[in-house]
Amino acid sequence: MTLLKKLQWSTGLLLFFFVLPVIAGQLPFNKQASTPLKQPEDKQVVFAATNLAEQSVLEQTKDPFKVLLLFTHSHEAYEPIVQAVNGKVATSHETTNIFSLQDMIVNHFNVNGLQTDVLDVDVMKEIKLEGRGYHEAYNVMRSHLSKHLETNKYDLILDLHRDSLKHDRTTLTLNGENYAKIALVVGAEHVNYRWNTAYAESLSTTLNSIVPNISKGVISKSGDGVDGRYNQDLAKQMMIVEVGGIGNTEEEINRTIAVLGKAIAKAFAAEKK
């Protein structure tokens, strides 16, 4: 082999060993090269998912708007509902009554983001068992309510009733659909009267903004022959809500309770968020 060829061979060999590590680094079996790199969009997905998780945690930790329902005259009934269930016409019933509608009411309230509890006391049943009079209903409820409020706090407390008026005076027709009218009652003989009235007026206004004239307004009660406080001295944010009257149907009541839940959320719960 000539000297020139030897030099060319040696140079080629050296070049091969110099370039080999560079080439080897690009081959598929190289561990580092075969490890896939995360693309920028992967990071964006992870970031978005993290944000959603954080948002979920924040939503769970938000202080919910809490409502307490009670039924002092628990056996008040609606004639059409009693007749449909029992075949009889009655304005008071031990099982088919306003107290038995609590699940429907809670469901409508929950749909509107209201955390709703029921003071599960059948006052009229308790009165009957103890041999007490109808006029003692608020006193019987008072002991249960005051004890419950010692360990529980609420943003709104509603005592649900129905009016004693006939169907034509407790029903509103709007766009071909019937609603049971609502009346809000506040006792005027206690220290929380102005607070209770302010809450009731705000709710009445909001109800009518959703369905015009569905609320008959706020009725203040005082004087001889009435309770005058209705246990509303126990909380500033408490009122009686009369839903329809003796002649309203379940469909009419159901439609109105849906509006009531929406109105509470709009009038009060939105401000708390």
GROMACS .gro file of C-alpha atoms in nm:
model
  273
    1MET     CA    1   0.000   0.000   0.000
    2THR     CA    2   0.137   0.339  -0.092
    3LEU     CA    3   0.197   0.608   0.167
    4LEU     CA    4  -0.088   0.822   0.027
    5LYS     CA    5  -0.337   0.538   0.057
    6LYS     CA    6  -0.224   0.464   0.412
    7LEU     CA    7  -0.283   0.827   0.507
    8GLN     CA    8  -0.630   0.825   0.347
    9TRP     CA    9  -0.720   0.502   0.530
   10SER     CA   10  -0.600   0.634   0.864
   11THR     CA   11  -0.788   0.960   0.820
   12GLY     CA   12  -1.107   0.777   0.726
   13LEU     CA   13  -1.078   0.548   1.028
   14LEU     CA   14  -1.028   0.839   1.267
   15LEU     CA   15  -1.322   1.023   1.114
   16PHE     CA   16  -1.542   0.715   1.160
   17PHE     CA   17  -1.466   0.683   1.532
   18PHE     CA   18  -1.515   1.058   1.581
   19VAL     CA   19  -1.856   1.065   1.413
   20LEU     CA   20  -1.981   0.733   1.557
   21PRO     CA   21  -2.098   0.874   1.897
   22VAL     CA   22  -2.289   1.148   1.717
   23ILE     CA   23  -2.462   0.897   1.489
   24ALA     CA   24  -2.529   0.658   1.777
   25GLY     CA   25  -2.705   0.932   1.966
   26GLN     CA   26  -2.972   0.952   1.696
   27LEU     CA   27  -3.045   0.582   1.673
   28PRO     CA   28  -3.382   0.445   1.802
   29PHE     CA   29  -3.229   0.223   2.065
   30ASN     CA   30  -3.069   0.516   2.241
   31LYS     CA   31  -3.255   0.553   2.570
   32GLN     CA   32  -3.260   0.930   2.574
   33ALA     CA   33  -3.362   0.966   2.212
   34SER     CA   34  -3.642   0.710   2.245
   35THR     CA   35  -3.802   0.893   2.539
   36PRO     CA   36  -4.091   1.102   2.399
   37LEU     CA   37  -4.084   1.471   2.475
   38LYS     CA   38  -4.397   1.640   2.613
   39GLN     CA   39  -4.536   1.882   2.361
   40PRO     CA   40  -4.649   2.231   2.463
   41GLU     CA   41  -5.017   2.131   2.426
   42ASP     CA   42  -4.969   1.859   2.691
   43LYS     CA   43  -4.868   2.126   2.939
   44GLN     CA   44  -5.174   2.331   2.848
   45VAL     CA   45  -5.406   2.035   2.910
   46VAL     CA   46  -5.248   1.968   3.249
   47PHE     CA   47  -5.277   2.337   3.337
   48ALA     CA   48  -5.642   2.346   3.235
   49ALA     CA   49  -5.717   2.031   3.432
   50THR     CA   50  -5.545   2.180   3.738
   51ASN     CA   51  -5.754   2.494   3.706
   52LEU     CA   52  -6.075   2.290   3.687
   53ALA     CA   53  -5.974   2.095   3.996
   54GLU     CA   54  -5.899   2.415   4.183
   55GLN     CA   55  -6.231   2.564   4.068
   56SER     CA   56  -6.415   2.254   4.191
   57VAL     CA   57  -6.249   2.283   4.532
   58LEU     CA   58  -6.340   2.652   4.551
   59GLU     CA   59  -6.704   2.577   4.464
   60GLN     CA   60  -6.718   2.310   4.733
   61THR     CA   61  -6.577   2.545   4.994
   62LYS     CA   62  -6.819   2.830   4.917
   63ASP     CA   63  -7.053   2.901   5.205
   64PRO     CA   64  -7.395   2.776   5.086
   65PHE     CA   65  -7.719   2.967   5.141
   66LYS     CA   66  -7.899   2.765   5.407
   67VAL     CA   67  -8.278   2.754   5.444
   68LEU     CA   68  -8.479   2.594   5.723
   69LEU     CA   69  -8.838   2.483   5.661
   70LEU     CA   70  -9.092   2.423   5.935
   71PHE     CA   71  -9.464   2.350   5.936
   72THR     CA   72  -9.636   2.478   6.251
   73HIS     CA   73  -9.985   2.392   6.124
   74SER     CA   74  -9.860   2.066   5.978
   75HIS     CA   75 -10.203   1.917   5.900
   76GLU     CA   76 -10.327   2.207   5.685
   77ALA     CA   77 -10.445   2.045   5.362
   78TYR     CA   78 -10.556   2.127   5.009
   79GLU     CA   79 -10.898   1.991   4.915
   80PRO     CA   80 -10.808   1.873   4.560
   81ILE     CA   81 -10.503   1.682   4.688
   82VAL     CA   82 -10.691   1.512   4.970
   83GLN     CA   83 -10.973   1.419   4.733
   84ALA     CA   84 -10.731   1.274   4.478
   85VAL     CA   85 -10.558   1.060   4.741
   86ASN     CA   86 -10.844   0.966   4.973
   87GLY     CA   87 -11.162   1.039   4.779
   88LYS     CA   88 -11.275   1.286   5.045
   89VAL     CA   89 -11.290   1.665   5.063
   90ALA     CA   90 -11.107   1.802   5.366
   91THR     CA   91 -10.905   2.107   5.464
   92SER     CA   92 -10.714   1.919   5.735
   93HIS     CA   93 -10.565   1.573   5.714
   94GLU     CA   94 -10.324   1.367   5.925
   95THR     CA   95 -10.115   1.241   5.632
   96THR     CA   96 -10.214   1.422   5.312
   97ASN     CA   97 -10.120   1.774   5.408
   98ILE     CA   98  -9.871   2.055   5.359
   99PHE     CA   99  -9.621   1.872   5.580
  100SER     CA  100  -9.624   1.581   5.334
  101LEU     CA  101  -9.512   1.816   5.053
  102GLN     CA  102  -9.173   1.880   5.212
  103ASP     CA  103  -8.977   1.660   4.968
  104MET     CA  104  -9.120   1.848   4.671
  105ILE     CA  105  -9.031   2.181   4.830
  106VAL     CA  106  -8.676   2.071   4.921
  107ASN     CA  107  -8.617   1.944   4.567
  108HIS     CA  108  -8.719   2.276   4.412
  109PHE     CA  109  -8.501   2.468   4.657
  110ASN     CA  110  -8.200   2.243   4.601
  111VAL     CA  111  -8.230   2.288   4.224
  112ASN     CA  112  -8.182   2.659   4.286
  113GLY     CA  113  -7.866   2.600   4.488
  114LEU     CA  114  -8.028   2.638   4.830
  115GLN     CA  115  -7.912   2.403   5.104
  116THR     CA  116  -8.242   2.313   5.265
  117ASP     CA  117  -8.320   2.147   5.598
  118VAL     CA  118  -8.658   2.053   5.741
  119LEU     CA  119  -8.742   2.077   6.109
  120ASP     CA  120  -8.909   1.738   6.102
  121VAL     CA  121  -9.173   1.793   6.368
  122ASP     CA  122  -9.539   1.705   6.308
  123VAL     CA  123  -9.671   1.968   6.548
  124MET     CA  124 -10.041   1.884   6.509
  125LYS     CA  125  -9.974   1.516   6.576
  126GLU     CA  126  -9.777   1.611   6.886
  127ILE     CA  127 -10.059   1.838   7.007
  128LYS     CA  128 -10.311   1.560   6.965
  129LEU     CA  129 -10.098   1.308   7.153
  130GLU     CA  130 -10.046   1.553   7.439
  131GLY     CA  131 -10.412   1.658   7.452
  132ARG     CA  132 -10.332   2.023   7.387
  133GLY     CA  133 -10.532   2.281   7.188
  134TYR     CA  134 -10.483   2.404   6.831
  135HIS     CA  135 -10.402   2.752   6.961
  136GLU     CA  136 -10.090   2.611   7.128
  137ALA     CA  137  -9.926   2.512   6.800
  138TYR     CA  138  -9.670   2.795   6.798
  139ASN     CA  139  -9.572   2.727   7.158
  140VAL     CA  140  -9.519   2.359   7.080
  141MET     CA  141  -9.309   2.446   6.776
  142ARG     CA  142  -9.115   2.706   6.973
  143SER     CA  143  -8.943   2.454   7.198
  144HIS     CA  144  -8.827   2.248   6.899
  145LEU     CA  145  -8.715   2.548   6.696
  146SER     CA  146  -8.525   2.724   6.973
  147LYS     CA  147  -8.339   2.405   7.058
  148HIS     CA  148  -8.253   2.344   6.692
  149LEU     CA  149  -8.121   2.697   6.648
  150GLU     CA  150  -7.882   2.653   6.940
  151THR     CA  151  -7.659   2.438   6.718
  152ASN     CA  152  -7.764   2.534   6.366
  153LYS     CA  153  -7.750   2.863   6.174
  154TYR     CA  154  -7.961   2.957   5.871
  155ASP     CA  155  -7.978   3.242   5.624
  156LEU     CA  156  -8.357   3.215   5.597
  157ILE     CA  157  -8.628   3.040   5.798
  158LEU     CA  158  -8.970   2.976   5.645
  159ASP     CA  159  -9.279   2.854   5.826
  160LEU     CA  160  -9.497   2.704   5.549
  161HIS     CA  161  -9.877   2.733   5.562
  162ARG     CA  162 -10.174   2.758   5.327
  163ASP     CA  163 -10.443   3.024   5.332
  164SER     CA  164 -10.805   2.948   5.420
  165LEU     CA  165 -10.945   3.144   5.124
  166LYS     CA  166 -11.123   2.987   4.826
  167HIS     CA  167 -10.956   2.902   4.496
  168ASP     CA  168 -11.060   3.214   4.307
  169ARG     CA  169 -10.888   3.437   4.564
  170THR     CA  170 -10.565   3.239   4.589
  171THR     CA  171 -10.497   3.162   4.222
  172LEU     CA  172 -10.322   3.354   3.946
  173THR     CA  173 -10.348   3.270   3.576
  174LEU     CA  174 -10.059   3.380   3.356
  175ASN     CA  175  -9.997   3.269   2.997
  176GLY     CA  176 -10.249   2.990   3.035
  177GLU     CA  177 -10.094   2.846   3.353
  178ASN     CA  178 -10.230   2.864   3.707
  179TYR     CA  179 -10.017   2.953   4.009
  180ALA     CA  180 -10.107   2.940   4.377
  181LYS     CA  181 -10.063   3.291   4.511
  182ILE     CA  182  -9.824   3.356   4.798
  183ALA     CA  183  -9.881   3.572   5.105
  184LEU     CA  184  -9.599   3.657   5.347
  185VAL     CA  185  -9.694   3.706   5.712
  186VAL     CA  186  -9.489   3.883   5.977
  187GLY     CA  187  -9.578   3.917   6.342
  188ALA     CA  188  -9.552   4.282   6.451
  189GLU     CA  189  -9.520   4.234   6.827
  190HIS     CA  190  -9.154   4.144   6.879
  191VAL     CA  191  -8.806   4.294   6.853
  192ASN     CA  192  -8.723   4.142   6.514
  193TYR     CA  193  -9.030   4.283   6.342
  194ARG     CA  194  -8.846   4.531   6.119
  195TRP     CA  195  -8.583   4.276   6.021
  196ASN     CA  196  -8.843   4.012   5.934
  197THR     CA  197  -9.043   4.268   5.738
  198ALA     CA  198  -8.740   4.374   5.534
  199TYR     CA  199  -8.668   4.014   5.437
  200ALA     CA  200  -9.034   3.953   5.352
  201GLU     CA  201  -9.063   4.268   5.140
  202SER     CA  202  -8.749   4.180   4.948
  203LEU     CA  203  -8.882   3.831   4.877
  204SER     CA  204  -9.225   3.964   4.776
  205THR     CA  205  -9.071   4.210   4.530
  206THR     CA  206  -8.852   3.940   4.376
  207LEU     CA  207  -9.142   3.697   4.345
  208ASN     CA  208  -9.343   3.954   4.152
  209SER     CA  209  -9.047   4.034   3.928
  210ILE     CA  210  -9.048   3.669   3.818
  211VAL     CA  211  -9.426   3.616   3.798
  212PRO     CA  212  -9.621   3.943   3.826
  213ASN     CA  213  -9.876   3.946   4.111
  214ILE     CA  214  -9.790   3.598   4.238
  215SER     CA  215  -9.721   3.758   4.576
  216LYS     CA  216 -10.005   3.928   4.758
  217GLY     CA  217  -9.749   4.118   4.961
  218VAL     CA  218  -9.646   4.131   5.325
  219ILE     CA  219  -9.916   4.109   5.592
  220SER     CA  220  -9.833   4.238   5.942
  221LYS     CA  221 -10.020   4.076   6.229
  222SER     CA  222 -10.080   4.224   6.573
  223GLY     CA  223 -10.354   4.288   6.825
  224ASP     CA  224 -10.619   4.076   6.991
  225GLY     CA  225 -10.684   3.728   6.862
  226VAL     CA  226 -10.349   3.678   6.684
  227ASP     CA  227 -10.015   3.545   6.796
  228GLY     CA  228  -9.824   3.863   6.716
  229ARG     CA  229  -9.480   3.701   6.694
  230TYR     CA  230  -9.513   3.352   6.537
  231ASN     CA  231  -9.175   3.259   6.689
  232GLN     CA  232  -9.012   3.517   6.462
  233ASP     CA  233  -8.847   3.674   6.765
  234LEU     CA  234  -8.609   3.376   6.751
  235ALA     CA  235  -8.455   3.487   6.419
  236LYS     CA  236  -8.428   3.811   6.221
  237GLN     CA  237  -8.463   3.629   5.888
  238MET     CA  238  -8.787   3.439   5.951
  239MET     CA  239  -9.137   3.468   5.803
  240ILE     CA  240  -9.458   3.276   5.740
  241VAL     CA  241  -9.516   3.180   5.377
  242GLU     CA  242  -9.875   3.099   5.287
  243VAL     CA  243  -9.875   2.897   4.964
  244GLY     CA  244 -10.217   2.912   4.799
  245GLY     CA  245 -10.540   2.827   4.973
  246ILE     CA  246 -10.766   2.533   5.044
  247GLY     CA  247 -10.873   2.496   4.680
  248ASN     CA  248 -10.536   2.495   4.503
  249THR     CA  249 -10.422   2.185   4.316
  250GLU     CA  250 -10.090   2.006   4.353
  251GLU     CA  251  -9.986   2.125   4.007
  252GLU     CA  252 -10.053   2.488   4.100
  253ILE     CA  253  -9.863   2.453   4.426
  254ASN     CA  254  -9.573   2.276   4.257
  255ARG     CA  255  -9.546   2.554   3.999
  256THR     CA  256  -9.545   2.821   4.269
  257ILE     CA  257  -9.284   2.645   4.485
  258ALA     CA  258  -9.055   2.641   4.181
  259VAL     CA  259  -9.094   3.020   4.158
  260LEU     CA  260  -9.038   3.057   4.533
  261GLY     CA  261  -8.709   2.868   4.516
  262LYS     CA  262  -8.593   3.082   4.226
  263ALA     CA  263  -8.694   3.402   4.404
  264ILE     CA  264  -8.505   3.314   4.722
  265ALA     CA  265  -8.192   3.240   4.522
  266LYS     CA  266  -8.227   3.566   4.329
  267ALA     CA  267  -8.313   3.788   4.628
  268PHE     CA  268  -8.071   3.654   4.888
  269ALA     CA  269  -7.839   3.373   4.780
  270ALA     CA  270  -7.679   3.566   4.492
  271GLU     CA  271  -7.562   3.834   4.736
  272LYS     CA  272  -7.384   3.576   4.953
  273LYS     CA  273  -7.160   3.443   4.673
   0.00000   0.00000   0.00000
